[in-house]
mmCIF file of C-alpha atoms and ligand atoms in Angstrom:
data_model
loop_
_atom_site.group_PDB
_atom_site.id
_atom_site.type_symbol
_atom_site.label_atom_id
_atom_site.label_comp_id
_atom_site.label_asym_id
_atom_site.label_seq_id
_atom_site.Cartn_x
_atom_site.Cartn_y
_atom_site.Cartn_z
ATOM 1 C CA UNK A 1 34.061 -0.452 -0.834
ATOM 2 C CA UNK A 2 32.473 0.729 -4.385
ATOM 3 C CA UNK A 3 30.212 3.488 -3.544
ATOM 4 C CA UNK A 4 31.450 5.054 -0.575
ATOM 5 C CA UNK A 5 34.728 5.920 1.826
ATOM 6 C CA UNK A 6 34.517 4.342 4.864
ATOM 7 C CA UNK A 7 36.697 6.001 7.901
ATOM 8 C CA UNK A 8 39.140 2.951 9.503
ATOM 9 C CA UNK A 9 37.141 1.216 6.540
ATOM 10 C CA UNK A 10 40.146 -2.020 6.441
ATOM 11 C CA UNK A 11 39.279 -2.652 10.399
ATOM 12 C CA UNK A 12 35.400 -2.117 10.164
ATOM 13 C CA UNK A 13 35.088 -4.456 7.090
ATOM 14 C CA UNK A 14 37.517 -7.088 9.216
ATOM 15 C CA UNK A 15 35.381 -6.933 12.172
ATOM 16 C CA UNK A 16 31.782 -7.132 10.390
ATOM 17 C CA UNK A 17 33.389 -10.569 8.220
ATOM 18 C CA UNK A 18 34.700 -12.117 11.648
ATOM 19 C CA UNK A 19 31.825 -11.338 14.099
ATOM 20 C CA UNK A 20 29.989 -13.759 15.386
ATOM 21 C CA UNK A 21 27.034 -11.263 17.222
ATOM 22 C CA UNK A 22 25.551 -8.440 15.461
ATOM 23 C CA UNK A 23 22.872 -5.769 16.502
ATOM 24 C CA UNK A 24 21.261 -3.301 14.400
ATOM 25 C CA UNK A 25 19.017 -0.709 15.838
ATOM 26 C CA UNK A 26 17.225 1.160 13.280
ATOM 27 C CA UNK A 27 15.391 4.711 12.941
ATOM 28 C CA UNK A 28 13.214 6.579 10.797
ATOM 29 C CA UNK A 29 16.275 7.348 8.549
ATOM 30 C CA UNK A 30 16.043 3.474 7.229
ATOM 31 C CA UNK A 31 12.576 3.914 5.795
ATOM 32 C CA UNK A 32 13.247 7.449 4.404
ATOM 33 C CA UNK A 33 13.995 6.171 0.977
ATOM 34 C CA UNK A 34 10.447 3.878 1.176
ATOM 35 C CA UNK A 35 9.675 7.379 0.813
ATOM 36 C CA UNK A 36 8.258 7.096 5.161
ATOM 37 C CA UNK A 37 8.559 10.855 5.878
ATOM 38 C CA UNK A 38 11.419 11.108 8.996
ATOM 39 C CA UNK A 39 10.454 12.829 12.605
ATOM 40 C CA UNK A 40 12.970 15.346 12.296
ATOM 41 C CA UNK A 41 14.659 15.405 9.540
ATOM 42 C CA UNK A 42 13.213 18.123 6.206
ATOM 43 C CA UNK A 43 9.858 17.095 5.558
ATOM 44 C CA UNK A 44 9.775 14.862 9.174
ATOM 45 C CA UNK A 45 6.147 13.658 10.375
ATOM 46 C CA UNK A 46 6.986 16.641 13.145
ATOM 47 C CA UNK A 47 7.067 19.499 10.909
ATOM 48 C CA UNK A 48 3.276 20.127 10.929
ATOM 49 C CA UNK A 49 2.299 18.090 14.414
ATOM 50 C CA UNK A 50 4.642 18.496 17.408
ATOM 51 C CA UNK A 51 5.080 15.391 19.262
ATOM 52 C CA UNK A 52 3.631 16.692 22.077
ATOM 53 C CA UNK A 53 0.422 17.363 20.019
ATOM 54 C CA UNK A 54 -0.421 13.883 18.845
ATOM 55 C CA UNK A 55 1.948 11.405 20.067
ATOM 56 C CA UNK A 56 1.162 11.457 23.869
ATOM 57 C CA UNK A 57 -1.559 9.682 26.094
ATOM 58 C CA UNK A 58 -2.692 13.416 27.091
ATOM 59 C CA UNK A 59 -3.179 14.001 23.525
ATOM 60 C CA UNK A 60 -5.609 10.673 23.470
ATOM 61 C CA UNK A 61 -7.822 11.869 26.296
ATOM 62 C CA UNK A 62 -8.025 14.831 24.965
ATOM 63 C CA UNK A 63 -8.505 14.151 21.526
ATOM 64 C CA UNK A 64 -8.602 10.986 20.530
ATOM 65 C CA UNK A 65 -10.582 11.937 17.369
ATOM 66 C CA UNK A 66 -7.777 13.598 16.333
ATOM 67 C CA UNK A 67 -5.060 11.398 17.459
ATOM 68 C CA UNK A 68 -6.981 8.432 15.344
ATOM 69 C CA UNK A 69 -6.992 10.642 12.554
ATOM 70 C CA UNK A 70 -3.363 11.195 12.361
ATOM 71 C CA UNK A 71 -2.244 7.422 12.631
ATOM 72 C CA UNK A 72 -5.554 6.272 10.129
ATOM 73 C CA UNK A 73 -3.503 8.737 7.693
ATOM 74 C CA UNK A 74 -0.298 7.190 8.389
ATOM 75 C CA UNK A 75 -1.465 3.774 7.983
ATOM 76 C CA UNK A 76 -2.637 4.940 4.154
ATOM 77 C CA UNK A 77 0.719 6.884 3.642
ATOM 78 C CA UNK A 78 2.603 3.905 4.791
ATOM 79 C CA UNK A 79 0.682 1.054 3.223
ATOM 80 C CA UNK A 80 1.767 2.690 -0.179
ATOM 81 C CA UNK A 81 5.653 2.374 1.013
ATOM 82 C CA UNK A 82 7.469 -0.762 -0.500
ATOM 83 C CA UNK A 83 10.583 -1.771 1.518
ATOM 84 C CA UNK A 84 13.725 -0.348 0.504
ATOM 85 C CA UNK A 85 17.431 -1.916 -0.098
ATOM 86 C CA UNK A 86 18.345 -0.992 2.987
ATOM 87 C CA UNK A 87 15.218 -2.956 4.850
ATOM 88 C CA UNK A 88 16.409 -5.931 2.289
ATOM 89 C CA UNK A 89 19.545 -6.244 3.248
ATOM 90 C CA UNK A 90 18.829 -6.289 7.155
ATOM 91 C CA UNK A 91 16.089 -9.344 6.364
ATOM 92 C CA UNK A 92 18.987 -11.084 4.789
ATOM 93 C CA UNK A 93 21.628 -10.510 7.444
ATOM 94 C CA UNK A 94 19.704 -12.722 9.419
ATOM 95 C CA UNK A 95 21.273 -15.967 7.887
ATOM 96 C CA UNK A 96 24.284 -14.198 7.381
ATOM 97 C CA UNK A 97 25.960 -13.899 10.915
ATOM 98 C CA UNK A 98 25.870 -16.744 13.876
ATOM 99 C CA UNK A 99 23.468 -14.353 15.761
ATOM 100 C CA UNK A 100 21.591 -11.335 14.232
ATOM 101 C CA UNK A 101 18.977 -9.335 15.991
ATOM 102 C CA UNK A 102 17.645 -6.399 14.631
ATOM 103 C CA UNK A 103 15.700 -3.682 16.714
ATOM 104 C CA UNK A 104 13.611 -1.104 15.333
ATOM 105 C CA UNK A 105 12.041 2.364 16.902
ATOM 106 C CA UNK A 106 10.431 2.252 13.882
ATOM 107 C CA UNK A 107 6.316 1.176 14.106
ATOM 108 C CA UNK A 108 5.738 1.214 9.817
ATOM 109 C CA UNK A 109 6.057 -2.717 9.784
ATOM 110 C CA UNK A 110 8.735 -2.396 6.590
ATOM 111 C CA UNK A 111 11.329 -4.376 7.876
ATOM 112 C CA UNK A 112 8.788 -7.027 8.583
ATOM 113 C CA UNK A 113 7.686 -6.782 4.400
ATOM 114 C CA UNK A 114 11.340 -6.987 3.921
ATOM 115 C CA UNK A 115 11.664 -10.422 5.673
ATOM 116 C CA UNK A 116 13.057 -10.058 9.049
ATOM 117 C CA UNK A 117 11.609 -12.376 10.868
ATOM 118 C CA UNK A 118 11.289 -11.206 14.464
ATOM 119 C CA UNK A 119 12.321 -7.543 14.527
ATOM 120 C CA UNK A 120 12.434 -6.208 18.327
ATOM 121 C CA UNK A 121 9.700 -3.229 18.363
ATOM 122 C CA UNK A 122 10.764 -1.210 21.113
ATOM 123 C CA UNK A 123 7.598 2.035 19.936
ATOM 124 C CA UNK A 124 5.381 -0.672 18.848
ATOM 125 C CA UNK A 125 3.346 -1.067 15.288
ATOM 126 C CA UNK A 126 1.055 1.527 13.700
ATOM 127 C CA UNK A 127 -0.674 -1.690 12.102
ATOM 128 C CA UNK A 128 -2.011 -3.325 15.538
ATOM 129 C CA UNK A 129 -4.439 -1.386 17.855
ATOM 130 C CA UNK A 130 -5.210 -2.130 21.464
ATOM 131 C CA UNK A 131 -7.808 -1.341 23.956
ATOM 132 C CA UNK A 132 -6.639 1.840 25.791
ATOM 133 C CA UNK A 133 -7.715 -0.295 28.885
ATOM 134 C CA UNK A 134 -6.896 -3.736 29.029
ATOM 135 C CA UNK A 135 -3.340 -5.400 28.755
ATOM 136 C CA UNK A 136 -2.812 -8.392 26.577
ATOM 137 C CA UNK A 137 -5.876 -7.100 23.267
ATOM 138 C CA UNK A 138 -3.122 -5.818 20.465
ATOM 139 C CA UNK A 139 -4.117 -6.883 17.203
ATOM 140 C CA UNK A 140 -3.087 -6.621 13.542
ATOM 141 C CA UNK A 141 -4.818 -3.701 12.114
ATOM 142 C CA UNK A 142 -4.575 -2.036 9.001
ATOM 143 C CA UNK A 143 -7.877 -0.314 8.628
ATOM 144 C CA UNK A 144 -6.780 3.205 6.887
ATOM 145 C CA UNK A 145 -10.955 4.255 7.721
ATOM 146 C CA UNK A 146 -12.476 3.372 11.525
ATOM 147 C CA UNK A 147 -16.234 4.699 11.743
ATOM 148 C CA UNK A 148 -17.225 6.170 14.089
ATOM 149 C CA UNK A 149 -14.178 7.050 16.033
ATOM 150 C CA UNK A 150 -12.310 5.973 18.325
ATOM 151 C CA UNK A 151 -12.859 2.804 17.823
ATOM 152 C CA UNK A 152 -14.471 0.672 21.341
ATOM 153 C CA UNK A 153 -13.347 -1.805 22.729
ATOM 154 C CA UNK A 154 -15.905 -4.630 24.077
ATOM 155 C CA UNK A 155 -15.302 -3.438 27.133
ATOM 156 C CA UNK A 156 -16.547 -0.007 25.892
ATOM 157 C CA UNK A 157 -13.150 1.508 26.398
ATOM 158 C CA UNK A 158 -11.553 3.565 23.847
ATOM 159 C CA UNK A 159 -9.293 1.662 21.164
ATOM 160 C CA UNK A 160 -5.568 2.994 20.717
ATOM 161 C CA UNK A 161 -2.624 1.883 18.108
ATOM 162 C CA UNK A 162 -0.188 -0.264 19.532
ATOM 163 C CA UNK A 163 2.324 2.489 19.875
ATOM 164 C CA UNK A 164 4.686 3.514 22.325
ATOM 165 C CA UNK A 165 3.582 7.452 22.763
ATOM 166 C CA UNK A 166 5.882 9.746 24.363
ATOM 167 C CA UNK A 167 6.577 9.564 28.603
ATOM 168 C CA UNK A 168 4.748 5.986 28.185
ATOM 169 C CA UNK A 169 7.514 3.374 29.174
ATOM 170 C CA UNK A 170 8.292 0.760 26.602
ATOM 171 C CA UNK A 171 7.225 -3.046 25.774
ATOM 172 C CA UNK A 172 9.303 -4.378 29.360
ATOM 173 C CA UNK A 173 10.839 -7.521 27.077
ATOM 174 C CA UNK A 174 11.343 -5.581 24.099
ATOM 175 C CA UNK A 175 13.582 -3.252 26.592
ATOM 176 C CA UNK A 176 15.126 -6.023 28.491
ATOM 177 C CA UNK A 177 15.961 -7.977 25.094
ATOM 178 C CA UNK A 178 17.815 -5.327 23.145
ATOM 179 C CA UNK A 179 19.840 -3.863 26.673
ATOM 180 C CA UNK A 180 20.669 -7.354 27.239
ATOM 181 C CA UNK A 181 21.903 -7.851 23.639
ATOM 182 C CA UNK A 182 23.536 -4.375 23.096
ATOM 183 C CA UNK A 183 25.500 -5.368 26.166
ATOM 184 C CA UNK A 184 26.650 -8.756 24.043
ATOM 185 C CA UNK A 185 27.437 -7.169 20.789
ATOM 186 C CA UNK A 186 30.355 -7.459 18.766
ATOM 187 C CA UNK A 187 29.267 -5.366 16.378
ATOM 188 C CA UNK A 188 26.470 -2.674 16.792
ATOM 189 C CA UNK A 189 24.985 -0.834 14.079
ATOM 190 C CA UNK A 190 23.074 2.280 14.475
ATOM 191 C CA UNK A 191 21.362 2.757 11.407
ATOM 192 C CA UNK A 192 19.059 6.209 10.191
ATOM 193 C CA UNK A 193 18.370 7.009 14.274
ATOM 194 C CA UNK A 194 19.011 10.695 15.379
ATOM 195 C CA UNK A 195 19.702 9.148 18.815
ATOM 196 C CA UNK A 196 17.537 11.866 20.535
ATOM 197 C CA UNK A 197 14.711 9.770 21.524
ATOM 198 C CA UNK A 198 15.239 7.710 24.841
ATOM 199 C CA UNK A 199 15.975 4.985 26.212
ATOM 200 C CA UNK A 200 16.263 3.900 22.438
ATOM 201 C CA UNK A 201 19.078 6.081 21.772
ATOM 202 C CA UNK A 202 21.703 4.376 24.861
ATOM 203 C CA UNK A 203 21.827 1.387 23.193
ATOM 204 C CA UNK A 204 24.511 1.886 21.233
ATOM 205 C CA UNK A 205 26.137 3.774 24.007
ATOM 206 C CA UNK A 206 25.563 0.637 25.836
ATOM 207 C CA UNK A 207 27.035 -1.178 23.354
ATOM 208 C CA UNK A 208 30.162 0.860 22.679
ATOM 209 C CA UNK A 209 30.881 0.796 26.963
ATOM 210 C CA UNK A 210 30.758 -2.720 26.919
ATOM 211 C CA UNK A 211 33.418 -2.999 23.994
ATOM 212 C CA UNK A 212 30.992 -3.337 20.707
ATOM 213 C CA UNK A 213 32.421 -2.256 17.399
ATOM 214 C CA UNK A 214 30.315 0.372 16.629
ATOM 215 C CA UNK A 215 29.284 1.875 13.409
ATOM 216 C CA UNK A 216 26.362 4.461 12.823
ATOM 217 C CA UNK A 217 24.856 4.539 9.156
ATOM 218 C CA UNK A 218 23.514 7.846 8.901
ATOM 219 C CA UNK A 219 23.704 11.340 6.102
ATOM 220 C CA UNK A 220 24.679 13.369 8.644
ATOM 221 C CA UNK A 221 26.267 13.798 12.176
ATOM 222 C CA UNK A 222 24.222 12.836 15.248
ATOM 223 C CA UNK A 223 24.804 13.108 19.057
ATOM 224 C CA UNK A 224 26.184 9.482 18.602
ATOM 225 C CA UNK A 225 28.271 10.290 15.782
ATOM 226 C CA UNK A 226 30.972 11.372 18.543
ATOM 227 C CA UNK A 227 30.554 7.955 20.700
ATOM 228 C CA UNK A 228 30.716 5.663 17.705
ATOM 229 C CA UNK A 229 34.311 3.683 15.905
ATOM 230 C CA UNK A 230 33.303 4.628 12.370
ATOM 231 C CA UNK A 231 30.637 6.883 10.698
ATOM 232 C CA UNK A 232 29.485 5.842 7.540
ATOM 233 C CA UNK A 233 27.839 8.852 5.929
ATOM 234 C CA UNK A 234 25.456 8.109 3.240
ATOM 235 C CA UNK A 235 21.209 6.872 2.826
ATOM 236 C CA UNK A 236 21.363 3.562 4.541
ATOM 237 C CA UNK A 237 19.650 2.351 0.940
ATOM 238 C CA UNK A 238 23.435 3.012 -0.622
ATOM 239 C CA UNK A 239 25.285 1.981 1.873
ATOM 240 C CA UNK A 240 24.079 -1.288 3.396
ATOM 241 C CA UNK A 241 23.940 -3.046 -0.004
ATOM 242 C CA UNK A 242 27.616 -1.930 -0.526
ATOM 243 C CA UNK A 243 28.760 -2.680 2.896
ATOM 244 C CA UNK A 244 26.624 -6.237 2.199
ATOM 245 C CA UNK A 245 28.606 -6.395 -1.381
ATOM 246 C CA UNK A 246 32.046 -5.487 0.443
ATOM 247 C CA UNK A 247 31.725 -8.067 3.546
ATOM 248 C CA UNK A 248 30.895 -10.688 1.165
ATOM 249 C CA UNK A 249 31.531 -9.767 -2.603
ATOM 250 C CA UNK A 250 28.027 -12.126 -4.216
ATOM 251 C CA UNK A 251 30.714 -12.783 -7.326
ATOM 252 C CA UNK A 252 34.130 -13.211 -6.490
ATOM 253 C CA UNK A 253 35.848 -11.892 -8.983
ATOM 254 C CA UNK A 254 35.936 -14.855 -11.871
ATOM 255 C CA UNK A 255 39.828 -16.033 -12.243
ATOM 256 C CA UNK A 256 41.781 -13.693 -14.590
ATOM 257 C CA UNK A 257 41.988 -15.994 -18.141
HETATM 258 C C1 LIG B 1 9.930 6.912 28.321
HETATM 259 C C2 LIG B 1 5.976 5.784 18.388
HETATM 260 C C3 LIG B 1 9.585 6.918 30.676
HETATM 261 C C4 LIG B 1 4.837 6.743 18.248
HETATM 262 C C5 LIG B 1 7.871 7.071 19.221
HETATM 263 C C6 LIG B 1 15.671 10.308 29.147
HETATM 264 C C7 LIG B 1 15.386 9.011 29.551
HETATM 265 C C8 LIG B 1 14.120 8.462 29.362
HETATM 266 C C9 LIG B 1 13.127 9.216 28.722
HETATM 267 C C10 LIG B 1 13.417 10.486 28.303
HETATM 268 C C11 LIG B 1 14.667 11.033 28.508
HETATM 269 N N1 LIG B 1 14.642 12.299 28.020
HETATM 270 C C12 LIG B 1 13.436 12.548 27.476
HETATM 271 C C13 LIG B 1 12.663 11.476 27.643
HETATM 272 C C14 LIG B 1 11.282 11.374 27.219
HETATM 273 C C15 LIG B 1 11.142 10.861 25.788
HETATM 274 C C16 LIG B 1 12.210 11.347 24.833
HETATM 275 O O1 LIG B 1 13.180 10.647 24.565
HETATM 276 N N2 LIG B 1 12.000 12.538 24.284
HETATM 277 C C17 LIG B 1 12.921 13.059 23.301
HETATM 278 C C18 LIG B 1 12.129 13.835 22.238
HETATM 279 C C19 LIG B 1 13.952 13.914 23.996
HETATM 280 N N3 LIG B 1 11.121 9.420 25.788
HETATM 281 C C20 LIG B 1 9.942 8.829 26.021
HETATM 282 O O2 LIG B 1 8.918 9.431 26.297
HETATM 283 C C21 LIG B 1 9.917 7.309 25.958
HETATM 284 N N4 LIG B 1 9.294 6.843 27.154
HETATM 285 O O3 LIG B 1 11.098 6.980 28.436
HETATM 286 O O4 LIG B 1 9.041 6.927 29.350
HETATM 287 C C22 LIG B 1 8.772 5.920 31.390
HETATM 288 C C23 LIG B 1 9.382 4.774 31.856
HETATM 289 C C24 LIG B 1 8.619 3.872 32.530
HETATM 290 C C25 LIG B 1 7.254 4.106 32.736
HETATM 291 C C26 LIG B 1 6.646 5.266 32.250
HETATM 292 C C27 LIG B 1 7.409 6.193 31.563
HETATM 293 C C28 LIG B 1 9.049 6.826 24.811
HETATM 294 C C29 LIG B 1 9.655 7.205 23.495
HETATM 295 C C30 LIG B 1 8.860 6.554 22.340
HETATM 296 C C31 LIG B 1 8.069 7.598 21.612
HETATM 297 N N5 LIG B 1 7.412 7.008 20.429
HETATM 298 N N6 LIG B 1 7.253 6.477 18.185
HETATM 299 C C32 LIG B 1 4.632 7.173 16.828
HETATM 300 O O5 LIG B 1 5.430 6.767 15.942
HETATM 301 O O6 LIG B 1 3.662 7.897 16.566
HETATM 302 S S1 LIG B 1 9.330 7.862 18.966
HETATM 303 C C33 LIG B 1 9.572 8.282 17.336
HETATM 304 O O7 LIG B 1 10.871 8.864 17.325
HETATM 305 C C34 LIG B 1 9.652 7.141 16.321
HETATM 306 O O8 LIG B 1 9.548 5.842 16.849
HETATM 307 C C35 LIG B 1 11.072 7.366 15.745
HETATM 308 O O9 LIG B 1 11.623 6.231 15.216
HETATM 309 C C36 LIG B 1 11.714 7.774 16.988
HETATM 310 C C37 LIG B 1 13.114 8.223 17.068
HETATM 311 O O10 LIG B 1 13.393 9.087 16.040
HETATM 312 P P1 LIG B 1 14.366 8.541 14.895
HETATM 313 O O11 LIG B 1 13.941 7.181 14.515
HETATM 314 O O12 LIG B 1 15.764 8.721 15.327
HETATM 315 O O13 LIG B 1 13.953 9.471 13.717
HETATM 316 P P2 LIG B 1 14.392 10.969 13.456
HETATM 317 O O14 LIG B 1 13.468 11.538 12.447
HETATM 318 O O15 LIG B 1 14.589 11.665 14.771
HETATM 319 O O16 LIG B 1 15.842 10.819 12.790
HETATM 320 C C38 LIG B 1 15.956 10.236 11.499
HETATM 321 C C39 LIG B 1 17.438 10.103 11.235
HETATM 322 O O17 LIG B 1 17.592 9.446 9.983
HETATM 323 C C40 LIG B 1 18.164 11.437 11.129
HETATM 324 O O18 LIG B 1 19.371 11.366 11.856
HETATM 325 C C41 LIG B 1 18.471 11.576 9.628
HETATM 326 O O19 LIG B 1 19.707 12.234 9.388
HETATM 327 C C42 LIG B 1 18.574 10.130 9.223
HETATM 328 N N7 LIG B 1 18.270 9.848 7.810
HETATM 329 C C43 LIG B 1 17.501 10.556 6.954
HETATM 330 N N8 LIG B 1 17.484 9.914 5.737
HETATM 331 C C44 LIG B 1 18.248 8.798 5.870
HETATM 332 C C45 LIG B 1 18.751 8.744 7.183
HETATM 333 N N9 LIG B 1 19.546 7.748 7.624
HETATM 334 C C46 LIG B 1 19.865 6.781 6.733
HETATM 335 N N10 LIG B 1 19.421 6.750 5.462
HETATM 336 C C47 LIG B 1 18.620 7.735 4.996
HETATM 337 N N11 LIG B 1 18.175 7.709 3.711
#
């Protein structure tokens, strides 16, 4: 593979060409070179807010000022972030094996820009907000300014983004759809996820105990880095498009004269 070494590289190549059912859950990691600050990682959304702090239901009673403030300055950080290689290459995978699906953690809608159709969001989408209150009101929403905050509902309930915040359980379907299809995979990619956050983060465990090739697409070691068949370490936006070149080389080579 041109840009990078790939451990047991012969076998993973062989069994990305041949499979017929391929997963890909995704992570902050895959939007890092969009320029989407990570969670964790140097520079990570975390480093000023801890999750606690913002990302929590408590938070939202208690604040929900401040809560709105923080996603309302996401939404403008984010709506200046194109879609990168990596993002391009998962929208394109879709026609590429017998059956794709691709499940995000991620809620910054890029995968979505890229061209991937029906993306599983298991934390939701930063651009839809909900009434804190009634079931069944998400809509699209990408309002970087809401006066006067929070946002009401009709039903003069608070308005929320349509995220997952942490100790909230997640979309039920969007949980029973990628378990069901980790459990199916032939090949499961973990791609730019430090596989800390749960349940998200079994799925490729799940995967890899019910015989899934595994691969994790990530800089640097993770606590999955120990569970998976090969570690490809590099920014998903250099790797995917060579793994994408190497599974199916665009030009084969033209005949020698
Ligand atoms: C729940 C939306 C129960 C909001 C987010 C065990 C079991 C179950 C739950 C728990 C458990 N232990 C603890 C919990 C509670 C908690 C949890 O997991 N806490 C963690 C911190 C330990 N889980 C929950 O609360 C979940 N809910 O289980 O509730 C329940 C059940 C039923 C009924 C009621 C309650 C809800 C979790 C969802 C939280 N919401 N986001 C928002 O965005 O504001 S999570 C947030 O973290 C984002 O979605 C983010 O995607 C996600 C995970 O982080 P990562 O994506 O992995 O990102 P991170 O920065 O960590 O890592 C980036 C990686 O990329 C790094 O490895 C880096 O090396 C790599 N990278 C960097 N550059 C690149 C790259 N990779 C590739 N290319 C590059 N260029």
């Amino acid at each position: 593979m041109t840009a990078i070494r790939v451990p047991r590289e012969e076998e993973t190549l062989d069994r990305l060409r041949r499979a017929r059912r391929v997963v890909v859950l995704t992570g902050a990691g895959v939007s890092a070179e969009s320029r989407v600050p990570t969670f964790r990682g140097p520079g990570g959304l975390w480093r000023d807010f801890r999750p606690e702090e913002l990302a929590t239901p408590e938070a939202f009673a208690r604040d929900p000022v401040l809560v709105w403030e923080w996603y309302l300055w996401r939404r403008g950080l984010i709506g200046n972030c194109e879609p990168n290689a990596a993002h391009r290459v998962l929208a394109r995978w879709e026609r590429r094996f017998r059956s794709f699906t691709l499940i995000t953690q991620n809620v910054d809608g890029l995968h979505q820009r890229a061209g991937s159709s029906a993306p599983i969001e298991l934390h939701g989408s930063l651009f839809r907000t909900r009434c804190s209150r009634e079931a069944g009101t998400a809509r699209e929403d990408r309002r970087v300014r809401i006066e006067p905050l929070p946002p009401r509902c009709a039903c003069g309930a608070p308005e929320r983004p349509d995220v997952v915040w942490f100790g909230e359980g997640l979309p039920l379907e969007a949980l029973q759809s990628a378990l069901s299809l980790s459990r199916s995979a032939e090949v499961f990619l973990a791609i730019g996820t430090s596989g800390i956050v749960q349940p998200a983060a079994s799925l490729p465990r799940i995967a890899a105990a019910s015989g899934a090739w595994v691969l994790e697409v990530n800089p640097e070691d993770t606590p999955l880095t120990a569970e998976v068949n090969a570690a490809l370490r590099g920014p998903a936006g250099v790797i995917l498009p060579a793994l994408d070149e190497a599974i199916e080389p665009r030009d084969p080579p033209s005949p020698t004269p």
